[in-house]
PDB file of C-alpha atoms in Angstrom:
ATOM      1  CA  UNK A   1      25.003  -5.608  -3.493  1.00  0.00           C
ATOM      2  CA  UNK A   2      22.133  -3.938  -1.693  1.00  0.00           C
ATOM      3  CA  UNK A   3      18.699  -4.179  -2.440  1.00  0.00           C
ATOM      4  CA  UNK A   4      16.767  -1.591  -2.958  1.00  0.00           C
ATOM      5  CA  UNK A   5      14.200  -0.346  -0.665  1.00  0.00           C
ATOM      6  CA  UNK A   6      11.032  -0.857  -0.979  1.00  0.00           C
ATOM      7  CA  UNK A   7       8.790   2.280  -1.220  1.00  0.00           C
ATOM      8  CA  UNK A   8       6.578   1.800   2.264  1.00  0.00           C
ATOM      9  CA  UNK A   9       5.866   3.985   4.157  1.00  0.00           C
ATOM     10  CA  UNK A  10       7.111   3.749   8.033  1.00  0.00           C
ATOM     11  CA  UNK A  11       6.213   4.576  11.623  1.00  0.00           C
ATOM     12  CA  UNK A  12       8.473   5.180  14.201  1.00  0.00           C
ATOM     13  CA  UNK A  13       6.739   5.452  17.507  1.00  0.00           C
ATOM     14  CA  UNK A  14       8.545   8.349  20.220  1.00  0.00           C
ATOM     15  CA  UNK A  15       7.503  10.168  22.823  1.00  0.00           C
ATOM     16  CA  UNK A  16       7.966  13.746  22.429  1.00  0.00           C
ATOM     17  CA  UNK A  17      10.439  14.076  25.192  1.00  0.00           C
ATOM     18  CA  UNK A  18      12.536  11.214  23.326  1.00  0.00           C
ATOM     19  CA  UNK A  19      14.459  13.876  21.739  1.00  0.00           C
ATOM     20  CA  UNK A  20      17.958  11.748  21.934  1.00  0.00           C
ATOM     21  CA  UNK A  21      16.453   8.102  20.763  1.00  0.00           C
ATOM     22  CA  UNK A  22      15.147  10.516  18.181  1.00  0.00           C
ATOM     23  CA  UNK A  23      18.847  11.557  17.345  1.00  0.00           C
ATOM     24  CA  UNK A  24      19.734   8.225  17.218  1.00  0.00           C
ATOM     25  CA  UNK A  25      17.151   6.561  15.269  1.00  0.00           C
ATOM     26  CA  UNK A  26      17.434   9.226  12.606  1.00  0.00           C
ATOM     27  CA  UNK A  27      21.428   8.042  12.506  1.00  0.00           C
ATOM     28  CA  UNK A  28      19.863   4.515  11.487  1.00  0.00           C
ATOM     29  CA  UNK A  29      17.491   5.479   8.853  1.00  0.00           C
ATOM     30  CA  UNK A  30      19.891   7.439   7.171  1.00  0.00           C
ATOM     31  CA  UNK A  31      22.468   4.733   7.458  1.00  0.00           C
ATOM     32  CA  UNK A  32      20.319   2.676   5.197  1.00  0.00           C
ATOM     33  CA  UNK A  33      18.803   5.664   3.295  1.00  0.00           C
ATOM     34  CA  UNK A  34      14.988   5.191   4.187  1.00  0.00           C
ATOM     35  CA  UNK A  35      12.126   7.710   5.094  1.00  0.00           C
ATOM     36  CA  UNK A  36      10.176   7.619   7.782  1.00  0.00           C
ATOM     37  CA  UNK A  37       7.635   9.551   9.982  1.00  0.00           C
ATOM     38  CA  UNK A  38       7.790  10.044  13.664  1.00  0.00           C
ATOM     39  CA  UNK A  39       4.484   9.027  15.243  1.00  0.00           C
ATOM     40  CA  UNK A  40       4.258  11.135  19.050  1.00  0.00           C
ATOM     41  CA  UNK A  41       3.452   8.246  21.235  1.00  0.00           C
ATOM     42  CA  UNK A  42       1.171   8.341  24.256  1.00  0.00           C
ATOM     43  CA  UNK A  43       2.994   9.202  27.873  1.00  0.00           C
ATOM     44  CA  UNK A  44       1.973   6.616  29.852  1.00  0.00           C
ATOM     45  CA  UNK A  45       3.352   9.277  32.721  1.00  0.00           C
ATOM     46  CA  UNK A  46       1.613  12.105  31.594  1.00  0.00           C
ATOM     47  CA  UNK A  47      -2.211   9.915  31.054  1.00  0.00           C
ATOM     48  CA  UNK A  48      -1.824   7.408  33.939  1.00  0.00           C
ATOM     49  CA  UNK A  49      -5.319   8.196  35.205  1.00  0.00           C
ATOM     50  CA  UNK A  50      -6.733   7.830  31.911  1.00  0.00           C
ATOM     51  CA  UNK A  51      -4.954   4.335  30.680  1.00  0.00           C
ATOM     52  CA  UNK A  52      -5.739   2.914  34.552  1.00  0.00           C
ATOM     53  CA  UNK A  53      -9.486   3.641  33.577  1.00  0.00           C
ATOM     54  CA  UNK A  54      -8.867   1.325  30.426  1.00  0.00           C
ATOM     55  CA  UNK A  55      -6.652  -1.484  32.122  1.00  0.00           C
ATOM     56  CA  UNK A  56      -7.866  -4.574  33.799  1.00  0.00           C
ATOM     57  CA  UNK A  57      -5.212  -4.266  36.482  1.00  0.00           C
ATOM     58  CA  UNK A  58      -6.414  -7.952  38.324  1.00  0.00           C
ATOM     59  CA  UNK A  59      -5.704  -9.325  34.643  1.00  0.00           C
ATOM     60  CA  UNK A  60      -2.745  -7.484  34.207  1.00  0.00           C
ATOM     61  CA  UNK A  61      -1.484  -8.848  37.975  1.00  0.00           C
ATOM     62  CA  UNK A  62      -2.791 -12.648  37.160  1.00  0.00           C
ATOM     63  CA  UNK A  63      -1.110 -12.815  33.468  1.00  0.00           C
ATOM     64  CA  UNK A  64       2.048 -10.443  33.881  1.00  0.00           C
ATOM     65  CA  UNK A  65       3.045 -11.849  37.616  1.00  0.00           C
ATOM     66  CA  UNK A  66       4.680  -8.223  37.588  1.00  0.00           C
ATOM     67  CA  UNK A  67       3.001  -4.450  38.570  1.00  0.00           C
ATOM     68  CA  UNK A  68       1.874  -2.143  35.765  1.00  0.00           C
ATOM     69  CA  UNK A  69       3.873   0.641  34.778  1.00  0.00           C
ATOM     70  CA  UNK A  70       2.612   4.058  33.509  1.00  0.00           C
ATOM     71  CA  UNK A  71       5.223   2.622  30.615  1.00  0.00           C
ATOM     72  CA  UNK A  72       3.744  -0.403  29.841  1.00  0.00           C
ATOM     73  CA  UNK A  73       0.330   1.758  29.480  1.00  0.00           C
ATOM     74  CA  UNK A  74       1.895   4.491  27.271  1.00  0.00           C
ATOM     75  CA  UNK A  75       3.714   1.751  25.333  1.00  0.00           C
ATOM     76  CA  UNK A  76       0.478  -0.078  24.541  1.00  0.00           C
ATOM     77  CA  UNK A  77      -1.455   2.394  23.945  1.00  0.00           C
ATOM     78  CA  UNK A  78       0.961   3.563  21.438  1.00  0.00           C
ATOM     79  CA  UNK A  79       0.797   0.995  18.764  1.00  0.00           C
ATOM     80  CA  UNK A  80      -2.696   0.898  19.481  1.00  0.00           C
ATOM     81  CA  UNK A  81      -3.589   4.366  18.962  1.00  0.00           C
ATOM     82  CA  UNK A  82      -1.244   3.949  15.889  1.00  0.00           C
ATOM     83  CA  UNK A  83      -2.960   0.904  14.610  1.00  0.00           C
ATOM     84  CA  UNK A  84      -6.656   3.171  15.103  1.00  0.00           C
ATOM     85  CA  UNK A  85      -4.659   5.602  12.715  1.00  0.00           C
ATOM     86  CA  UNK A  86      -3.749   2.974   9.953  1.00  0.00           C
ATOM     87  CA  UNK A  87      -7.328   1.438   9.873  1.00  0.00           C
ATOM     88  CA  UNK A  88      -8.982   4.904   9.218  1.00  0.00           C
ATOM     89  CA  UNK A  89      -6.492   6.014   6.428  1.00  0.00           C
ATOM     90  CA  UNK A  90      -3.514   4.422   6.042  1.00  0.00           C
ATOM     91  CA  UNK A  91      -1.644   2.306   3.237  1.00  0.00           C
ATOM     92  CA  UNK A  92      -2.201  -1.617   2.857  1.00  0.00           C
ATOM     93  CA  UNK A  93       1.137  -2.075   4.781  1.00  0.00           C
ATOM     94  CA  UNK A  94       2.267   0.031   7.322  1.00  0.00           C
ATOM     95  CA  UNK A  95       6.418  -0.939   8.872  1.00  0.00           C
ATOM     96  CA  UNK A  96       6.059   0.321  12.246  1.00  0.00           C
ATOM     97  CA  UNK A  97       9.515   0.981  14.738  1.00  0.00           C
ATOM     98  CA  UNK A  98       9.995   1.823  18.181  1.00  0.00           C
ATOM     99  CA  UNK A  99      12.604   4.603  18.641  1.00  0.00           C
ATOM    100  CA  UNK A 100      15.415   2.040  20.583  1.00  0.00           C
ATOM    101  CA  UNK A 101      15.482   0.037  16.608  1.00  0.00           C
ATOM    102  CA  UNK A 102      18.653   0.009  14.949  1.00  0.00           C
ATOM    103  CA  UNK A 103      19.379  -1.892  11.623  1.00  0.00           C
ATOM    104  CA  UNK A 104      22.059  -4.592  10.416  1.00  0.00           C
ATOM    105  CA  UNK A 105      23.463  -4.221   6.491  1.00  0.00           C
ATOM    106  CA  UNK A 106      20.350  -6.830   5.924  1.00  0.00           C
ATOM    107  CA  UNK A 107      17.707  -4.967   6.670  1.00  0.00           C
ATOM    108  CA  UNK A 108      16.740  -3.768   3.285  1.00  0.00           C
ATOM    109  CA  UNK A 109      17.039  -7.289   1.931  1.00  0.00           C
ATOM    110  CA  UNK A 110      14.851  -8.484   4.791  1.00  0.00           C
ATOM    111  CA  UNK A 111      12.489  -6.177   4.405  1.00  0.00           C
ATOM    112  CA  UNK A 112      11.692  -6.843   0.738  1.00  0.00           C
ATOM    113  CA  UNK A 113      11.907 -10.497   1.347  1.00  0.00           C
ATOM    114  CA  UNK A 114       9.112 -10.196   3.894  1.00  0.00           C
ATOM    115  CA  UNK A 115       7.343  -8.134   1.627  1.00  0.00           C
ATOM    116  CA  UNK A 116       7.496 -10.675  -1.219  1.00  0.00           C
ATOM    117  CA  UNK A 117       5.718 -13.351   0.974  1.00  0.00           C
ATOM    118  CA  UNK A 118       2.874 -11.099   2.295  1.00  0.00           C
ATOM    119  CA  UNK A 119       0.327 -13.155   1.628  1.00  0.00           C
ATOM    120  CA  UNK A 120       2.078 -15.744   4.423  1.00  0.00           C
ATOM    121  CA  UNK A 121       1.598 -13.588   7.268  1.00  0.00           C
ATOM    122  CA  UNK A 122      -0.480 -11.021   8.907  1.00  0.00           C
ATOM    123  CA  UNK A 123       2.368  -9.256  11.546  1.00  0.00           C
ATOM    124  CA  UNK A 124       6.021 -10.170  10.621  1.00  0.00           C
ATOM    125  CA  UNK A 125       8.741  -8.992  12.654  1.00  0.00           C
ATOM    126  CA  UNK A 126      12.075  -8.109  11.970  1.00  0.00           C
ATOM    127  CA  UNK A 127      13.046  -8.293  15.828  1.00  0.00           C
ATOM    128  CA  UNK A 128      12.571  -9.914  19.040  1.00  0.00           C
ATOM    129  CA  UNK A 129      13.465  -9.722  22.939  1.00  0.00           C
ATOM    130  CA  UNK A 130      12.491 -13.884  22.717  1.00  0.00           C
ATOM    131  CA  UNK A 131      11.991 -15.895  19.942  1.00  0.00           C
ATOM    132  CA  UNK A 132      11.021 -20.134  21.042  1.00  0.00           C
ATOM    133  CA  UNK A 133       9.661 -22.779  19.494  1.00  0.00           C
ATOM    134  CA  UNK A 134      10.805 -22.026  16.045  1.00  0.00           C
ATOM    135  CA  UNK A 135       8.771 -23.532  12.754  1.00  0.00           C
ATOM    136  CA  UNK A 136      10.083 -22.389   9.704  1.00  0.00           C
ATOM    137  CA  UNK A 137       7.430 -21.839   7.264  1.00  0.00           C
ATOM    138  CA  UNK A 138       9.279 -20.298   3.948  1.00  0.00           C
ATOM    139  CA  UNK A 139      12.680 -19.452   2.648  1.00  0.00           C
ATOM    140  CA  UNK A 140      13.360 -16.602   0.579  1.00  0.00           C
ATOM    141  CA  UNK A 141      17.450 -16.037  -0.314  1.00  0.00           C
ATOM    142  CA  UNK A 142      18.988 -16.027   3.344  1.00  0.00           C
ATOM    143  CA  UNK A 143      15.943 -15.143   4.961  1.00  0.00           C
ATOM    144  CA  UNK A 144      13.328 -17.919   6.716  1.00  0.00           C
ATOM    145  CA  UNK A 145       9.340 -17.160   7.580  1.00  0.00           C
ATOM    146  CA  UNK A 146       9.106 -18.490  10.906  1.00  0.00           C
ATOM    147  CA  UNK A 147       5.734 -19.242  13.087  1.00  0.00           C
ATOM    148  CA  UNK A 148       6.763 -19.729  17.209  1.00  0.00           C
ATOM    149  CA  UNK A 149       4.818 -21.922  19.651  1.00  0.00           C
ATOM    150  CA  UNK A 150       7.041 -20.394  22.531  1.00  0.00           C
ATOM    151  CA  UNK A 151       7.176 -17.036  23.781  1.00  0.00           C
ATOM    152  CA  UNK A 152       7.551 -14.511  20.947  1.00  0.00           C
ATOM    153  CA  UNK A 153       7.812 -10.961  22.448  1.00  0.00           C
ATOM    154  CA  UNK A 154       9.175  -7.825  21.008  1.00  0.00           C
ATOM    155  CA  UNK A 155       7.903  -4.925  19.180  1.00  0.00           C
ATOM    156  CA  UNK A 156      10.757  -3.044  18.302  1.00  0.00           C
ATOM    157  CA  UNK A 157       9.940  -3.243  14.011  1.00  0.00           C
ATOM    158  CA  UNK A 158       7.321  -5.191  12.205  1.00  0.00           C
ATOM    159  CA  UNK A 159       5.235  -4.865   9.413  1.00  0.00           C
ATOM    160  CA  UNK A 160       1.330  -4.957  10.110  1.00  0.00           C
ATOM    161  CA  UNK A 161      -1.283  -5.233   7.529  1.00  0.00           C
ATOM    162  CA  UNK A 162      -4.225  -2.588   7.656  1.00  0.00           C
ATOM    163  CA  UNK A 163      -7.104  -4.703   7.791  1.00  0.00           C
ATOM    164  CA  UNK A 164      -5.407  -6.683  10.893  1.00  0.00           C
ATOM    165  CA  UNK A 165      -4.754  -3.287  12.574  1.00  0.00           C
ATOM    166  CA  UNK A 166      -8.429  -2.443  12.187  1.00  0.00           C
ATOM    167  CA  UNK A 167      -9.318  -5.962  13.850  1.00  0.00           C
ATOM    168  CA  UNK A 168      -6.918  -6.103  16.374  1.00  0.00           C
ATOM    169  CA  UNK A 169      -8.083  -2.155  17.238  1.00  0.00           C
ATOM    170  CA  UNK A 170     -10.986  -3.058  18.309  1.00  0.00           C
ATOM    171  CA  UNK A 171      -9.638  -6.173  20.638  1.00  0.00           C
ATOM    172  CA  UNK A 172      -6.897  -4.606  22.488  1.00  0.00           C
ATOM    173  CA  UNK A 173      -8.626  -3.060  25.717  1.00  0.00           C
ATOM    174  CA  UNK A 174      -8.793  -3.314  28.264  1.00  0.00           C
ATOM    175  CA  UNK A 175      -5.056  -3.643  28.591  1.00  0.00           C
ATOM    176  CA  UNK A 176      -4.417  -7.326  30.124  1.00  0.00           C
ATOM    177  CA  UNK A 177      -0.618  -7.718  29.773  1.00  0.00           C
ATOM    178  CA  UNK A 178       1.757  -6.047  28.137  1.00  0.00           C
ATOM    179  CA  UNK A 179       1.206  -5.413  24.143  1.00  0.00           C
ATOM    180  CA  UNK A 180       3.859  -7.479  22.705  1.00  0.00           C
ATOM    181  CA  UNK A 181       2.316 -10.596  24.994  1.00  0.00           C
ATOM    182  CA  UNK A 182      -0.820  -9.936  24.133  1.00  0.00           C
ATOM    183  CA  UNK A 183       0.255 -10.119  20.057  1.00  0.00           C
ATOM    184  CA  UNK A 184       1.775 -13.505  21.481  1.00  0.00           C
ATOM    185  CA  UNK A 185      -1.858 -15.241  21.947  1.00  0.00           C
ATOM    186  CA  UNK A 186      -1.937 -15.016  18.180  1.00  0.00           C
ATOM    187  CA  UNK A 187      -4.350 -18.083  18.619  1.00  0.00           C
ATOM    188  CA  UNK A 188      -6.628 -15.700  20.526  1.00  0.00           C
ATOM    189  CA  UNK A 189      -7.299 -13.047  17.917  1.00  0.00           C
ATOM    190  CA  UNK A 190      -6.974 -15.812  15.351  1.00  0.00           C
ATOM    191  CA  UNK A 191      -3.740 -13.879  13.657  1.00  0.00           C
ATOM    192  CA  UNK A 192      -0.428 -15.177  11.982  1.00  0.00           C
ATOM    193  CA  UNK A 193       2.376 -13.803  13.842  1.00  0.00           C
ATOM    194  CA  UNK A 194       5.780 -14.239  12.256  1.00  0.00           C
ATOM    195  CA  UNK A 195       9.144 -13.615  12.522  1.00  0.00           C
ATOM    196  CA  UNK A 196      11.803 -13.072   9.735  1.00  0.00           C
ATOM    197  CA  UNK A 197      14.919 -14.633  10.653  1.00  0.00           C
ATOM    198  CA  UNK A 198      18.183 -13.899  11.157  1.00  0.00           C
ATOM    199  CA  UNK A 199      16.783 -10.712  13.000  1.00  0.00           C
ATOM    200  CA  UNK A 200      18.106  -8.033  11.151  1.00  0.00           C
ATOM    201  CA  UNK A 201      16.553  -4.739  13.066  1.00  0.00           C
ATOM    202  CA  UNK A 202      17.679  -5.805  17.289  1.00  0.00           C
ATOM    203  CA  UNK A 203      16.571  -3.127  19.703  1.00  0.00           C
ATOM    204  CA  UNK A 204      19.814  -0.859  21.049  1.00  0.00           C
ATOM    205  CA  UNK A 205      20.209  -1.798  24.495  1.00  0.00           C
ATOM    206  CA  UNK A 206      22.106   0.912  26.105  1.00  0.00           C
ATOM    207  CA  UNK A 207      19.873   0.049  30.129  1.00  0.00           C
ATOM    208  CA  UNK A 208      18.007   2.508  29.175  1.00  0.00           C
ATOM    209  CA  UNK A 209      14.460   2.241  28.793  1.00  0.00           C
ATOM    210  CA  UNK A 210      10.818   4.643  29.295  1.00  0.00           C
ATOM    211  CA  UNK A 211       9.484   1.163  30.368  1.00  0.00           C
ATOM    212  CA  UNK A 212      11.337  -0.551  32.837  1.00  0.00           C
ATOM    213  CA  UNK A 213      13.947   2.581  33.705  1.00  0.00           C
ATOM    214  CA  UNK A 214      17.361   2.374  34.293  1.00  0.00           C
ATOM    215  CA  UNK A 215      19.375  -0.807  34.290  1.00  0.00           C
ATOM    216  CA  UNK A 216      15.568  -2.710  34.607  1.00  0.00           C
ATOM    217  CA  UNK A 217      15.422  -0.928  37.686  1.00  0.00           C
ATOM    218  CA  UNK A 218      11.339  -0.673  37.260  1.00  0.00           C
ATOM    219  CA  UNK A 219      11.219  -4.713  35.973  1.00  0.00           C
ATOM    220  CA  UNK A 220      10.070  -5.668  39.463  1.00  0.00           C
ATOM    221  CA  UNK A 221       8.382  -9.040  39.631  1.00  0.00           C
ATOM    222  CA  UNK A 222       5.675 -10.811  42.431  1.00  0.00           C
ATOM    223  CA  UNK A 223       7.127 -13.328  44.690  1.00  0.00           C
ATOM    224  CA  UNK A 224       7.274 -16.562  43.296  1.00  0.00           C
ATOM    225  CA  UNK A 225       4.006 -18.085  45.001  1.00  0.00           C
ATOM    226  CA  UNK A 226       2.339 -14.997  44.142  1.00  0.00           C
ATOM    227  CA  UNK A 227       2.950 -15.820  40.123  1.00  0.00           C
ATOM    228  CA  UNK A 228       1.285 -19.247  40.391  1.00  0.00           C
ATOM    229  CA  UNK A 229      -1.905 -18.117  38.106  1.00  0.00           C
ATOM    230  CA  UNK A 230       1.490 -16.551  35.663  1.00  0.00           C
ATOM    231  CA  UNK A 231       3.273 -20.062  35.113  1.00  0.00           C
ATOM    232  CA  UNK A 232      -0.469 -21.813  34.783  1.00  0.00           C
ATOM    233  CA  UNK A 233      -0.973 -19.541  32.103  1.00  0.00           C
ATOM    234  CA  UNK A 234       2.483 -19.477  30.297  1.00  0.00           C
ATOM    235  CA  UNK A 235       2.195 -23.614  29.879  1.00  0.00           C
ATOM    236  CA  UNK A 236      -1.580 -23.189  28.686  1.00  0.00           C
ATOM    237  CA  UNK A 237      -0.390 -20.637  26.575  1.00  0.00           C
ATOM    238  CA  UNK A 238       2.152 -23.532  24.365  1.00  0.00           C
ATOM    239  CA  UNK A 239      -0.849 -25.747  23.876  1.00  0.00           C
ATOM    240  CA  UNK A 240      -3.120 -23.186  22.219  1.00  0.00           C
ATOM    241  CA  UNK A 241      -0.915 -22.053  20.316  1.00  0.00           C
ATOM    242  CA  UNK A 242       0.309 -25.793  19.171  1.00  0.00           C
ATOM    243  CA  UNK A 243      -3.497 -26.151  18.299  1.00  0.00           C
ATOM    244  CA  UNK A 244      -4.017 -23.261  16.479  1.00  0.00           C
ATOM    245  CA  UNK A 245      -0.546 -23.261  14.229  1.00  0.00           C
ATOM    246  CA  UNK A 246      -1.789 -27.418  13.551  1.00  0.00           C
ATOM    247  CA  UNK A 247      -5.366 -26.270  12.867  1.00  0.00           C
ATOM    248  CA  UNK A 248      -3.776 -23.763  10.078  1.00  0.00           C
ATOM    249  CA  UNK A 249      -0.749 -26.065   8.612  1.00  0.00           C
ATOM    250  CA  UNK A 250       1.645 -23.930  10.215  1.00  0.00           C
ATOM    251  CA  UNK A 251       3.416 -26.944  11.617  1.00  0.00           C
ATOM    252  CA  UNK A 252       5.312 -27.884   8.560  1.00  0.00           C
ATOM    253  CA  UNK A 253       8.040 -26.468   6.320  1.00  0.00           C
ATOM    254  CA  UNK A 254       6.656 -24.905   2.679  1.00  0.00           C
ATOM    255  CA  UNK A 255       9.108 -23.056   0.709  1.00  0.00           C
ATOM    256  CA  UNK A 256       8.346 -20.193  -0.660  1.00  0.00           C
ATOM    257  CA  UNK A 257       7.935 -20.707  -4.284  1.00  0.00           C
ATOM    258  CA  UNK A 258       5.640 -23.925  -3.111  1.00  0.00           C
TER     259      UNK A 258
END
């Protein structure tokens, strides 16, 4: 049987020249019958000058080990801008989707078992491109809470509390890496970032992407002795957030109920 869907409202971030992911993402909300609002993101292409002006590009360089892309910027600045939008006005919970989102038979289930353990979490996804270094924290029907001390990257649907997005608002700039890494140092802007597993929203990957362009065509990386201060980073990166997931009893198992 389905579950019924929650009333929340939702997000979908898409640039305005996104006209087919808008065809398609509009096919997966009506596949599972839900309402949503499209949010015009910012064109990293058409405001390069203006997002270089609010990037620290040596940071970007020294954490990424990759160049910038005007669609990293745009991308960023998109759930940031977003974010600025829900902390003015907006609801207590916001679910916010990139245009590429599609949705498994789950997804309403998931979503209202995420919803009934709010007070666990402060970002929960429903996706991820990488999810390590699982610790499950809750279990609700089918569905596990689960806190990451690996690499936990991926924005393509979460839900996001409004009194985080007015916190993290004011944190995000200058841009330093790319925005889903940068929600990774959870231990950083002292956040808990979970996922709700099994995934039940995946990204549609098609090649196709206003971020890394055709068949990751644009995903060019440094030379390997160039990303030196990258891999530093990436293992310093597992011990914080081992501390900070021990310092908040994230490391063991509580069930929901408990």
């Amino acid at each position: 049987m389905t579950a019924p869907l929650p009333d929340l409202p939702v997000q979908v971030i898409s640039l305005a020249r996104a006209t087919a992911r808008q065809a398609q993402v509009a096919e997966e909300f009506a596949r599972i019958g839900m309402a949503y609002t499209i949010f015009e993101g910012i064109d990293g292409a058409a405001h390069q000058a203006e997002l270089l002006g609010r990037t620290d590009l040596a940071a970007w360089h020294r954490n990424m080990g990759a160049p910038i892309s005007a669609g990293h910027m745009g991308c960023y600045a998109s759930h940031v801008e977003l974010w600025r939008q829900i902390a003015q006005d907006g609801p207590e919970i916001v679910l916010i989707c990139e245009d590429d989102v599609t949705f498994t038979a789950d997804f309403p289930q998931a979503l209202a078992a995420g919803l009934a353990m709010a007070e666990r979490w402060d970002i929960l996804r429903f996706s991820c491109i990488r999810a390590k270094g699982r610790l499950p924290q809750a279990r609700l029907g089918p569905f596990t809470l689960m806190a990451y001390w690996g690499p936990f990257t991926g924005n393509g649907c979460y839900l996001i509390k409004r009194a985080v997005a007015a916190r993290l608002t004011e944190r995000f700039y200058p841009i330093r890496r790319a925005h889903d890494h940068e929600l990774n140092r959870f231990f950083d802007h002292d956040i808990r970032l979970m996922g709700l597993e099994p995934f039940t929203a995946p990204p549609r990957d098609r090649g196709e992407s206003f971020i890394t362009g055709t068949a990751m065509a644009g995903a060019k990386k440094f030379p390997k002795y160039k990303r030196l201060p990258h891999y530093r980073q990436k293992l310093a990166n597992y011990a914080r957030r081992l501390i900070w997931l021990a310092r908040h009893g994230l490391l063991s198992f509580r069930r929901a109920g408990g």
